[in-house]
Amino acid sequence: MRYAMVVDLDRCIGCRTCAVICKGHHAQPEGIWWNRVFVPGAPEYGTSVLNEEGQPRMEFLPVSCQHCDDAPCQSVCPTGATYTDENGVVLVDFERCIGCRYCMTACPYGVRQFNWGHAEPLPGTDGATYSYGYPAEYRQDGRLVYTPQRPEGVVEKCTFCVQYTSQGIEPACCAGCPGNARIFGDLDDPDSEISHYLEGRETFVLGEEHGTHPKVLYLKSTRGIEDASALLDAAGAGTAMGTDGE
Amino acid sequence: MKKLMSKKQLGALVVALIIMAAGLAAWVAQLTTGLLATTNMGNVFCWGLLICMFAFCVGFGAGGQLASSYIVLSKRPELQRFALPAQAVGLGGAIGASVAIIADLGSPENILAMLLHLNVVSPLAWDMMALTFFIVSSVVGLVALARSWKSARAWMIVGAVAAVVLQIIEGMLFALLSARVWWHSVIVPVDFLMVAIVCGSALVLAMAAVSGHGGFVDAGVDSLRAARSLGKLLAVVIVVHVALALAELGMLAIEGTAASRATLDVIATYAPLYAIELGLPIVAAVLLLTRGGKAGAAEFGAASALAIVGMFAHRLMLLYPAFAAPTLFAGLSNQPSPEWAYPMSTGQYATMGDAFAMTQAYLPSVVEWASILLPIGCAIAVALIAIAATKALAK
Ligand code: SF4
Ligand code: SF4
C-alpha cells in the first residue's frame, strides 16, 4: 500500500475549503494550519501575478505535508517520533516527540507546526466552550498520532487523515473539496481511483531539488491565456484584459 | 577552598552562580508559562537564542580543548601554563552547550527520551554522542594534565580528535539540511572548526593578556610572549574563517536560485549584524598582525574581545538568513514564470495576529536573553571549578 494524493490545479478554485475542513476535523489550535492555499507571488489572496512575458495569471496552489518517500523530517528526528507507516504515510507520535523542532528546520515545505503553548478552548457563540475536530484520540500500533487535546511542545502536521483512512473513509480535504481537485488513494493498486486518474497524465512535485520524492502529486493547470483568448475570440469580444495590447 | 581559588576566582565563581540563578529563573518562567508567552519564536523562526548559545558554547568547548592540545603538543614553553585553564574552559564550554540544549528541549526528561529511542541516523543523535564523548575525554584530559600523567600527551591527541569530530558533526547538523540554503554547504562544517579555533585561541589570548592582573593564571614575565605567539595563530585563523564566510556568500550569489536570492535579501536586511560578524574579527586580525610584536596587554585583550563578539554575531547570523528566509518557492505550473516564496503558518495563537507569513523578524524576548545566562553562568562556573579541581588533583 502506498497512499498518495493528487492535486489537480485545473480543478482548484482557491476556495480554501480544504484548509478549513482540515483545521476543523483535526482540532487545530489557533494559528495552526496543516493545509494552506495561496496564489504564489500574489500580494493579496486571489490577485493575479505576472508571468515571464508580463501577462497576468492566477493559479491557486494548495500545500500540506507532501508525505515524502525520502522524508528529511523523519531522518533527522532524533527520537523516531516521526515515522512512515506501512501505507507510506509520514506521522508524528505525540508521546515520543521531544519538541526539538529539528524536523521543522529540515522540512523544505514549511508544513510542520509546533505547539508553542497550551491552546485555550475557543468560546462558542452561546458562551460555552466550542469544541471541534475528531473527538477521540487515534493510536497506530500504540503510537499516539492524533488527539484533539494537543500536548504543548510537540510538532504536528497533516496525517492524510489517518483516523479516517484507517476506517476506509477518504481524507476530509478530498471529501470537502467542491471542485474534486484532490484525489486520494493507493498508488500500488492499479484499480484505485488515483491510479485511474493519473493514467496518461504528467504530474509534477514541489521542491524537486530537495530529492524528497513527495507523494502529493500535482497536475498542471491547463488554464491560461490561450484558452481565454480562444473563448473571447469565439465570443467576438476582442482581447483579454489588455494583455495583448492590441 | 581558599587554597584552591584566589579571591578573584572565588568572586568570579559567585558572580557565575548568580548569573546561573538568573538564567534558571528565566528558564523556569519559560517552562511554567510556556514558550508562546515568554519567547518570540514561531513556526517560521523555530530555533532561537538558546540554539545560538548552544552553538556558541560548543565552539568554546572544542576551541578550549584544541588550544590546550596545541599548547601541550607543541611544547612551547611560554604557553605551557595556559594548558590547564584552556582545558578547563573547554570543559566549561561543553557543559554550557549541554545545558543550553537541555534548556531548549524543555526538560532533562526529553534527553532521556532521546536516549531511550535514539534514531542513529539523526545528526542530532550524532551530535549528542559526539558531545558526550567530548565531555568524557575533556575530563580525562584535565585529570591527565593535573596529575601529569605520562599519557597526558596521548589524551591531548584524543581530546583534539574529539573536538574536531564534535565541530564537524555540529556543522553537519546544519549543513545536511537542503531546506536551508544558508547552511547547505560543505563550507559550514569546516567553518565550524575554524570558529572553534578562533574562540579557543581568543580566550587563551585573553587569559595571557590578563594573566598579570586577574589572578586566573599565575602571572609570569613571559605572558606577553605567550600572547604574541597566540596572537599570530588567532590572526591566521580569523583570516581563514573570514575567507570561508566570504566564499559561502559568493557561492550563494552564484547559485542564482529563488531560495538563494531570498537568503541574500535577508543578509542585506541584517547587514549591520553581518558587518559585526566579519568586521570585528577583521579588525582584531589587523591589530594582531600589524601590532603583534609591540602590542601590550590592552591590545591583546581588545583583539580577543573583538574576535569573541564577532563569533557571537556569527552564531546569530547562523540563524537569521536560515529562518527569516522562506524555504518553499513555486511558480506558475503551466508557463515560464518567476519562482515566488510561499507563506507558512505562524503558529501564533493570536486572534488578531497573522495566521500566515513568509518571514519573521525575530527579536529575542527579555526572557530569552535572560535564559541564556543559565548556560553562560554554568560554563564559567564549571571552568572555574575545574581550574580549582586541577589544583587539588596536582601531585
Ligand atoms: S512535507 Fe515536510 S513534513 Fe511532510 S514528509 Fe515531507 S519533509 Fe516531512
Ligand atoms: S520535534 Fe518531535 S518530531 Fe520533530 S524532530 Fe524533534 S522529536 Fe522528532
XYZ file of C-alpha atoms and ligand atoms in Angstrom:
657
model
C 0.000 0.000 0.000
C 1.341 3.417 -0.953
C -1.072 6.199 -0.159
C -0.771 9.343 -2.217
C -2.769 12.399 -3.154
C -3.200 14.142 -6.468
C -3.983 17.850 -6.566
C -5.400 18.837 -9.934
C -4.636 22.534 -10.321
C -7.116 22.808 -13.181
C -9.879 21.944 -10.758
C -8.746 24.030 -7.806
C -10.849 27.160 -7.489
C -8.990 28.503 -4.460
C -11.992 28.314 -2.130
C -9.813 27.079 0.753
C -12.442 24.600 1.874
C -9.671 22.001 2.208
C -7.726 24.238 4.595
C -10.754 24.982 6.749
C -12.166 21.447 6.787
C -8.710 20.124 7.700
C -8.444 22.609 10.547
C -11.906 21.696 11.763
C -11.523 17.924 11.559
C -8.208 17.937 13.383
C -8.991 20.408 16.148
C -6.047 22.531 15.031
C -5.399 25.274 17.571
C -5.496 28.937 16.568
C -2.636 29.820 14.264
C -2.027 26.232 13.228
C -2.912 25.210 9.675
C -1.896 21.844 8.278
C -3.188 22.827 4.888
C -2.897 26.158 3.119
C -3.855 27.603 -0.260
C -2.225 30.665 -1.771
C -1.660 32.215 -5.163
C 2.144 32.097 -5.396
C 3.547 35.565 -5.875
C 0.294 37.416 -5.174
C 0.426 40.180 -2.588
C -3.201 39.544 -1.666
C -5.159 36.353 -1.805
C -6.916 35.926 -5.125
C -4.997 38.535 -7.102
C -3.109 37.759 -10.264
C 0.631 37.660 -10.842
C 2.677 38.344 -13.964
C 4.276 35.543 -15.919
C 7.661 35.987 -17.598
C 6.042 37.791 -20.546
C 4.413 40.210 -18.132
C 0.932 38.757 -18.656
C -1.348 38.458 -15.624
C -2.108 34.967 -14.391
C -3.720 33.473 -11.319
C -3.201 29.963 -10.029
C -4.122 28.509 -6.680
C -1.670 26.134 -5.068
C -2.754 24.043 -2.066
C 0.176 22.867 0.087
C 0.205 20.456 3.015
C 2.567 17.681 4.092
C 3.877 16.016 0.944
C 4.339 12.630 2.697
C 7.771 12.355 1.174
C 9.199 8.925 0.350
C 12.595 10.248 1.449
C 11.365 12.444 4.267
C 14.115 14.617 5.761
C 11.864 15.284 8.755
C 11.984 11.580 9.565
C 15.701 11.030 9.093
C 16.637 13.993 11.305
C 14.156 13.195 14.097
C 16.407 12.106 16.987
C 13.752 10.029 18.747
C 11.992 8.335 15.865
C 8.810 10.225 16.788
C 8.392 10.961 13.103
C 7.970 7.737 11.188
C 6.492 6.362 7.985
C 3.739 3.822 8.468
C 3.172 0.744 6.333
C 0.963 2.775 3.986
C 3.722 5.292 3.297
C 2.105 7.961 5.466
C 4.505 10.140 7.475
C 3.210 10.523 11.040
C 4.299 12.045 14.357
C 3.955 10.180 17.640
C 2.980 12.964 20.053
C 4.166 10.947 23.035
C 7.621 10.429 21.630
C 8.167 13.908 20.196
C 10.538 15.888 22.425
C 9.909 19.202 20.697
C 13.430 19.721 19.363
C 11.974 21.222 16.157
C 14.782 19.799 14.072
C 12.173 18.351 11.711
C 10.763 21.849 11.167
C 14.168 23.091 10.091
C 14.595 20.083 7.793
C 11.227 20.162 6.008
C 11.521 22.233 2.819
C 7.754 22.689 2.594
C 7.135 24.569 5.843
C 4.257 22.296 6.766
C 5.278 21.333 10.289
C 3.643 23.199 13.117
C 4.764 23.462 16.703
C 2.527 23.772 19.735
C 4.243 26.773 21.280
C 1.760 26.996 24.081
C -1.330 25.445 25.500
C -4.245 26.333 23.257
C -7.220 27.589 25.217
C -10.577 26.123 24.127
C -12.491 28.528 21.903
C -15.599 30.183 23.345
C -18.718 29.231 21.410
C -21.489 31.617 20.391
C -23.549 30.535 23.399
C -20.731 31.367 25.777
C -19.840 27.724 26.336
C -16.679 26.144 25.041
C -16.736 25.413 21.346
C -15.266 22.032 20.677
C -14.442 20.830 17.223
C -12.458 18.156 15.492
C -12.471 14.370 15.510
C -13.336 13.809 19.148
C -11.262 10.754 20.076
C -7.561 10.108 20.134
C -6.206 7.777 17.496
C -3.325 5.380 18.052
C -1.490 3.401 15.421
C 0.245 0.359 16.924
C 0.141 2.115 20.273
C 1.569 5.363 18.940
C -0.477 8.470 19.599
C -0.749 10.113 16.182
C -3.870 12.180 16.795
C -5.560 13.661 19.815
C -7.984 16.565 19.947
C -6.260 17.850 23.126
C -2.934 18.810 21.680
C 0.007 18.430 24.051
C 2.199 21.508 24.422
C 5.671 21.311 22.912
C 5.055 18.787 20.146
C 5.103 19.064 16.382
C 2.073 18.273 14.268
C 1.135 18.151 10.597
C -1.159 16.517 8.044
C -1.682 12.806 8.666
C -3.612 12.070 5.456
C -6.491 11.784 7.972
C -5.163 8.550 9.417
C -8.130 8.315 11.794
C -10.479 8.188 8.773
C -8.441 6.304 6.196
C -7.929 3.504 8.722
C -11.732 3.154 8.607
C -11.855 3.257 4.810
C -13.024 6.879 4.745
C -11.224 9.305 2.451
C -9.370 12.333 3.904
C -11.531 15.305 4.885
C -9.926 17.661 2.350
C -10.799 15.306 -0.517
C -14.334 14.818 0.750
C -14.860 18.551 1.203
C -13.293 19.914 -1.985
C -16.152 21.294 -4.125
C -14.072 21.066 -7.302
C -12.937 17.479 -6.648
C -9.407 18.788 -7.079
C -7.968 16.297 -4.605
C -7.870 12.600 -5.305
C -6.571 10.196 -2.674
C -5.719 6.550 -2.912
C -3.263 3.715 -3.214
C -0.658 4.152 -5.937
C 0.231 0.466 -5.723
C -3.322 -0.530 -6.669
C -3.825 -0.165 -10.427
C -7.594 -0.161 -9.881
C -7.629 2.661 -7.347
C -9.263 5.956 -8.240
C -5.936 7.760 -8.026
C -4.220 5.299 -10.385
C -7.013 5.683 -12.927
C -6.949 9.454 -12.578
C -3.228 9.565 -13.238
C -3.378 7.383 -16.365
C -1.716 9.225 -19.238
C -1.234 12.388 -17.200
C 2.007 14.056 -16.344
C 2.487 15.127 -12.756
C 4.955 17.394 -11.062
C 6.090 17.707 -7.449
C 7.064 20.661 -5.323
C 10.658 21.198 -4.266
C 12.040 18.507 -6.562
C 15.573 19.820 -5.981
C 15.442 18.546 -2.392
C 15.166 14.918 -3.507
C 12.339 14.218 -1.068
C 10.145 12.296 -3.549
C 6.779 13.575 -2.361
C 3.602 11.519 -2.551
C 1.490 14.612 -3.136
C 1.463 14.861 -6.904
C 0.287 17.923 -8.771
C -1.353 18.093 -12.171
C -0.516 21.231 -14.083
C -3.206 23.713 -14.757
C -4.089 23.980 -18.426
C -5.844 27.275 -17.893
C -4.028 30.162 -19.485
C -4.028 32.977 -21.935
C -4.598 30.749 -24.961
C -7.820 29.401 -23.516
C -9.030 32.819 -22.515
C -8.188 34.300 -25.918
C -9.901 31.437 -27.669
C -13.010 31.924 -25.572
C -13.022 35.656 -26.107
C -12.318 35.274 -29.822
C -15.183 32.840 -30.063
C -17.379 35.375 -28.341
C -16.042 38.127 -30.634
C -15.052 40.182 -27.626
C -11.538 41.181 -28.699
C -8.558 40.862 -26.408
C -8.319 39.546 -22.891
C -7.780 42.067 -20.104
C -5.445 44.228 -22.121
C -2.769 41.575 -22.132
C -2.086 41.707 -25.857
C -2.118 45.441 -26.096
C -3.970 45.417 -29.405
C 38.559 26.171 49.028
C 40.693 29.164 49.924
C 43.837 27.411 48.809
C 42.298 26.186 45.622
C 40.894 29.515 44.490
C 42.212 33.042 44.639
C 39.885 35.714 45.975
C 39.230 36.940 42.462
C 38.429 33.438 41.268
C 36.077 32.951 44.187
C 34.432 36.279 43.390
C 34.073 35.234 39.744
C 32.506 31.936 40.829
C 29.951 33.761 42.967
C 29.115 36.038 40.018
C 28.807 32.990 37.735
C 26.443 31.322 40.195
C 24.314 34.467 40.409
C 24.203 34.629 36.597
C 23.203 30.974 36.548
C 20.438 31.567 39.073
C 19.050 34.443 36.995
C 19.138 32.240 33.883
C 17.485 29.409 35.776
C 14.659 31.710 36.865
C 14.089 32.779 33.248
C 14.105 29.167 32.091
C 11.636 28.150 34.790
C 9.432 31.039 33.634
C 9.598 29.593 30.103
C 8.671 26.150 31.373
C 5.802 27.254 33.539
C 4.228 29.930 31.362
C 5.087 28.381 28.007
C 7.245 29.352 25.045
C 4.419 31.271 23.430
C 4.173 33.710 26.308
C 7.879 34.045 27.003
C 9.674 33.820 23.660
C 9.368 35.470 20.276
C 9.875 32.285 18.312
C 7.238 30.945 15.933
C 6.844 28.341 13.221
C 8.863 30.469 10.808
C 11.721 31.232 13.220
C 11.579 27.989 15.143
C 15.091 27.945 16.652
C 16.081 30.895 18.800
C 18.665 32.301 21.135
C 19.260 29.127 23.166
C 20.271 27.244 19.993
C 22.546 30.157 19.127
C 24.077 29.908 22.600
C 24.424 26.143 22.203
C 26.486 26.627 19.033
C 28.471 29.444 20.666
C 29.324 27.443 23.801
C 30.211 24.324 21.877
C 32.733 26.426 19.931
C 34.407 27.392 23.211
C 34.311 23.762 24.287
C 36.098 22.453 21.211
C 38.221 25.592 20.956
C 39.452 25.345 24.554
C 40.379 21.716 24.028
C 42.136 22.412 20.728
C 44.083 25.256 22.356
C 45.077 23.020 25.253
C 46.120 20.194 22.918
C 48.126 22.610 20.772
C 49.902 24.028 23.814
C 50.835 20.614 25.216
C 51.759 19.004 21.912
C 53.692 22.000 20.559
C 55.736 22.097 23.796
C 56.066 25.866 23.526
C 57.445 26.823 26.932
C 55.822 30.262 27.088
C 52.372 28.712 26.655
C 52.544 25.717 28.976
C 50.891 27.347 31.979
C 47.814 28.089 29.849
C 47.160 24.451 29.010
C 45.171 23.648 32.149
C 42.987 26.789 32.056
C 42.318 26.198 28.349
C 41.333 22.612 29.098
C 39.032 23.833 31.885
C 37.442 26.372 29.532
C 36.871 23.571 27.026
C 35.031 21.535 29.628
C 33.045 24.580 30.742
C 32.040 25.350 27.149
C 30.876 21.787 26.529
C 28.851 21.703 29.762
C 27.382 25.124 28.920
C 26.386 23.807 25.482
C 24.746 20.741 27.042
C 22.799 22.946 29.444
C 21.697 25.180 26.556
C 20.356 22.236 24.557
C 18.608 20.702 27.573
C 17.066 24.087 28.340
C 15.913 24.432 24.731
C 14.355 20.975 24.771
C 12.320 21.964 27.787
C 13.451 19.373 30.293
C 16.117 16.746 31.017
C 13.343 14.151 30.538
C 13.442 14.895 26.835
C 17.119 13.992 26.710
C 16.225 10.737 28.451
C 13.514 10.129 25.852
C 16.111 10.691 23.155
C 18.448 8.157 24.755
C 15.661 5.593 25.057
C 14.538 5.898 21.439
C 17.697 7.097 19.744
C 17.406 7.365 15.967
C 21.006 6.759 14.991
C 20.650 8.310 11.553
C 19.722 11.694 13.015
C 22.570 14.248 13.039
C 21.185 15.444 16.380
C 21.828 11.966 17.781
C 25.389 12.034 16.391
C 25.816 15.435 17.959
C 24.711 14.227 21.374
C 27.071 11.249 21.118
C 29.963 13.466 19.992
C 29.263 15.917 22.827
C 29.181 13.122 25.403
C 32.437 11.642 24.077
C 33.958 15.115 24.110
C 32.968 15.795 27.724
C 34.389 12.458 28.871
C 37.667 12.979 27.002
C 37.853 16.543 28.289
C 37.505 15.426 31.932
C 40.107 12.690 31.457
C 42.429 15.172 29.737
C 42.025 17.604 32.616
C 42.937 14.941 35.168
C 45.833 13.771 32.976
C 47.251 17.287 32.847
C 46.642 17.991 36.530
C 48.269 14.730 37.627
C 50.975 14.996 34.947
C 50.182 11.540 33.638
C 52.726 10.077 31.294
C 49.875 9.548 28.880
C 48.845 13.220 29.065
C 50.047 13.898 25.522
C 48.075 10.934 24.220
C 44.984 12.265 25.981
C 45.554 15.632 24.359
C 45.501 13.907 20.963
C 42.279 12.110 21.912
C 40.848 15.438 23.089
C 41.796 17.182 19.856
C 40.205 14.410 17.792
C 37.039 14.621 19.926
C 36.958 18.402 19.416
C 37.382 18.146 15.643
C 34.731 15.421 15.396
C 32.368 17.476 17.550
C 32.727 20.569 15.408
C 32.425 18.714 12.116
C 29.278 16.941 13.311
C 27.955 20.199 14.705
C 28.442 21.764 11.291
C 26.800 18.776 9.596
C 23.771 19.187 11.845
C 23.109 22.330 9.828
C 24.843 21.600 6.528
C 22.909 18.420 5.761
C 19.585 20.255 5.560
C 18.897 21.061 1.927
C 15.845 23.044 3.022
C 18.075 25.895 4.278
C 20.384 27.131 1.540
C 22.318 29.251 4.039
C 23.506 26.079 5.776
C 23.533 23.582 2.948
C 27.194 23.819 2.033
C 30.390 21.836 2.579
C 31.962 25.014 3.913
C 29.768 25.055 7.022
C 31.357 22.110 8.914
C 34.856 23.338 8.056
C 33.987 26.822 9.217
C 32.546 25.432 12.450
C 36.010 24.083 13.144
C 37.611 27.430 12.347
C 35.176 29.272 14.599
C 36.060 26.894 17.431
C 39.758 27.583 16.953
C 39.072 31.338 16.899
C 37.083 31.048 20.151
C 39.693 28.850 21.859
C 42.719 30.894 20.855
C 40.950 34.207 21.572
C 40.138 33.006 25.054
C 43.649 31.837 25.834
C 44.953 35.097 24.379
C 42.634 36.958 26.745
C 43.985 34.874 29.628
C 47.526 35.723 28.627
C 46.569 39.387 28.362
C 45.054 39.485 31.845
C 47.366 36.989 33.489
C 49.265 39.772 35.190
C 46.080 41.199 36.704
C 43.258 38.729 37.020
C 44.809 36.039 39.151
C 43.201 33.416 36.919
C 46.553 32.254 35.651
C 49.759 32.613 37.626
C 51.449 35.796 36.460
C 54.778 35.434 34.786
C 57.203 37.614 32.939
C 56.580 35.824 29.666
C 52.828 36.379 29.475
C 53.291 38.911 26.670
C 55.459 36.437 24.798
C 52.668 33.906 25.137
C 50.168 36.477 23.901
C 52.335 37.229 20.886
C 52.630 33.640 19.766
C 48.899 33.062 20.295
C 48.036 36.350 18.638
C 49.619 35.229 15.381
C 47.679 31.977 15.439
C 44.432 33.809 16.156
C 45.023 36.267 13.307
C 45.659 33.459 10.812
C 42.547 31.527 11.848
C 40.414 34.653 11.657
C 41.631 35.224 8.104
C 40.735 31.628 7.188
C 37.298 31.991 8.816
C 36.559 35.249 7.011
C 37.720 33.742 3.710
C 35.370 30.781 4.241
C 32.488 33.098 5.167
C 33.034 35.175 2.031
C 33.327 32.026 -0.093
C 29.967 30.913 1.286
C 28.454 34.266 0.433
C 29.956 34.071 -3.049
C 28.560 30.584 -3.606
C 25.145 31.819 -2.555
C 25.347 34.702 -5.012
C 26.435 32.396 -7.847
C 23.695 29.853 -7.073
C 21.098 32.204 -8.523
C 18.022 30.300 -7.300
C 14.934 31.886 -5.797
C 15.963 30.482 -2.403
C 19.492 31.876 -2.609
C 18.189 35.287 -3.693
C 15.745 35.349 -0.787
C 18.572 34.427 1.592
C 20.767 37.194 0.193
C 17.889 39.622 0.777
C 17.752 38.579 4.419
C 21.515 39.002 4.741
C 21.105 42.521 3.345
C 18.386 43.210 5.928
C 20.708 42.071 8.702
C 23.762 43.752 7.158
C 24.757 45.516 10.414
C 24.915 42.185 12.244
C 26.802 40.622 9.337
C 29.203 43.563 9.382
C 29.843 42.943 13.089
C 30.352 39.246 12.411
C 33.025 39.859 9.799
C 34.249 43.362 10.639
C 35.206 42.951 14.297
C 37.334 39.826 13.766
C 38.981 41.504 10.763
C 39.885 44.491 12.958
C 41.260 42.041 15.545
C 43.337 40.246 12.902
C 44.702 43.515 11.521
C 45.561 44.658 15.038
C 47.350 41.407 15.795
C 49.203 41.279 12.504
C 50.302 44.909 12.482
C 50.876 45.495 16.178
C 51.577 41.913 17.281
C 55.235 42.469 18.049
C 54.697 45.659 20.025
C 51.196 45.183 21.364
C 50.554 45.329 25.079
C 48.074 43.521 27.278
C 45.286 46.016 26.485
C 45.624 45.496 22.742
C 45.696 41.729 23.070
C 42.668 41.900 25.350
C 40.846 44.135 22.869
C 41.681 41.806 19.955
C 40.320 38.814 21.900
C 37.141 40.675 22.807
C 36.563 41.776 19.205
C 37.049 38.226 17.937
C 34.684 36.760 20.550
C 31.934 39.333 19.921
C 32.351 38.653 16.193
C 31.893 34.930 16.806
C 28.713 35.566 18.800
C 27.379 37.652 15.902
C 28.379 34.776 13.627
C 26.256 32.386 15.679
C 23.302 34.792 15.477
C 23.808 35.034 11.722
C 23.715 31.271 11.579
C 20.012 31.611 12.387
C 18.770 34.778 10.675
C 19.394 34.024 6.981
C 18.246 30.442 7.563
C 14.958 31.155 9.317
C 13.992 34.625 8.148
C 14.155 33.452 4.515
C 11.327 31.327 3.064
C 12.078 27.741 2.071
C 9.279 26.906 -0.349
C 9.056 28.583 -3.740
C 6.588 27.998 -6.529
C 5.870 29.440 -9.951
C 3.005 29.035 -12.379
C 2.570 25.384 -13.277
C 1.978 25.754 -16.990
C 4.204 28.527 -18.245
C 7.515 30.228 -17.540
C 7.231 32.470 -14.526
C 9.314 33.660 -11.615
C 9.506 31.401 -8.551
C 7.732 33.049 -5.661
C 8.060 32.422 -1.942
C 5.124 30.587 -0.427
C 3.793 31.604 3.010
C 3.620 29.310 6.011
C 1.507 29.225 9.124
C 2.925 31.262 12.004
C 1.736 29.014 14.804
C 0.900 32.024 16.953
C -2.355 31.686 18.863
C -3.093 35.339 18.236
C -6.717 36.073 17.460
C -5.802 39.286 15.665
C -2.302 38.275 14.558
C -1.077 36.972 11.216
C -2.003 33.361 10.575
C 0.492 33.086 7.695
C 3.811 34.744 6.977
C 6.777 34.496 4.610
C 9.276 35.673 7.156
C 9.535 36.560 10.816
C 11.520 39.455 12.233
C 12.788 37.571 15.259
C 13.949 39.675 18.147
C 14.631 37.545 21.217
C 12.451 38.435 24.189
C 13.830 39.646 27.519
C 13.139 36.188 28.976
C 15.102 34.573 26.149
C 18.058 36.875 26.746
C 17.835 36.104 30.446
C 17.596 32.353 29.806
C 20.972 32.250 28.054
C 22.519 33.350 31.342
C 21.953 29.765 32.501
C 24.441 28.143 30.063
C 26.801 31.129 30.285
C 26.903 31.055 34.094
C 27.183 27.301 34.057
C 30.102 27.342 31.593
C 32.004 29.914 33.659
C 31.303 28.146 36.947
C 32.386 24.748 35.575
C 35.587 26.251 34.137
C 36.451 27.901 37.467
C 35.666 24.788 39.474
C 37.694 22.704 37.007
C 40.693 25.018 37.452
C 40.367 24.710 41.224
C 39.966 20.944 40.951
C 43.186 20.638 38.990
C 44.996 22.298 41.889
C 43.513 19.748 44.259
C 44.481 16.944 41.901
C 48.018 18.175 41.315
C 50.679 15.823 42.627
S 6.479 17.565 3.526
Fe 7.844 18.010 5.224
S 6.796 17.135 6.983
Fe 5.853 16.208 5.188
S 7.000 14.291 4.882
Fe 7.965 15.868 3.579
S 9.622 16.683 4.858
Fe 8.235 15.585 6.224
S 10.269 17.991 17.145
Fe 9.499 15.935 17.579
S 9.026 15.043 15.585
Fe 10.325 16.830 15.231
S 12.426 16.033 15.137
Fe 12.081 16.641 17.258
S 11.321 14.803 18.275
Fe 11.140 14.430 16.068
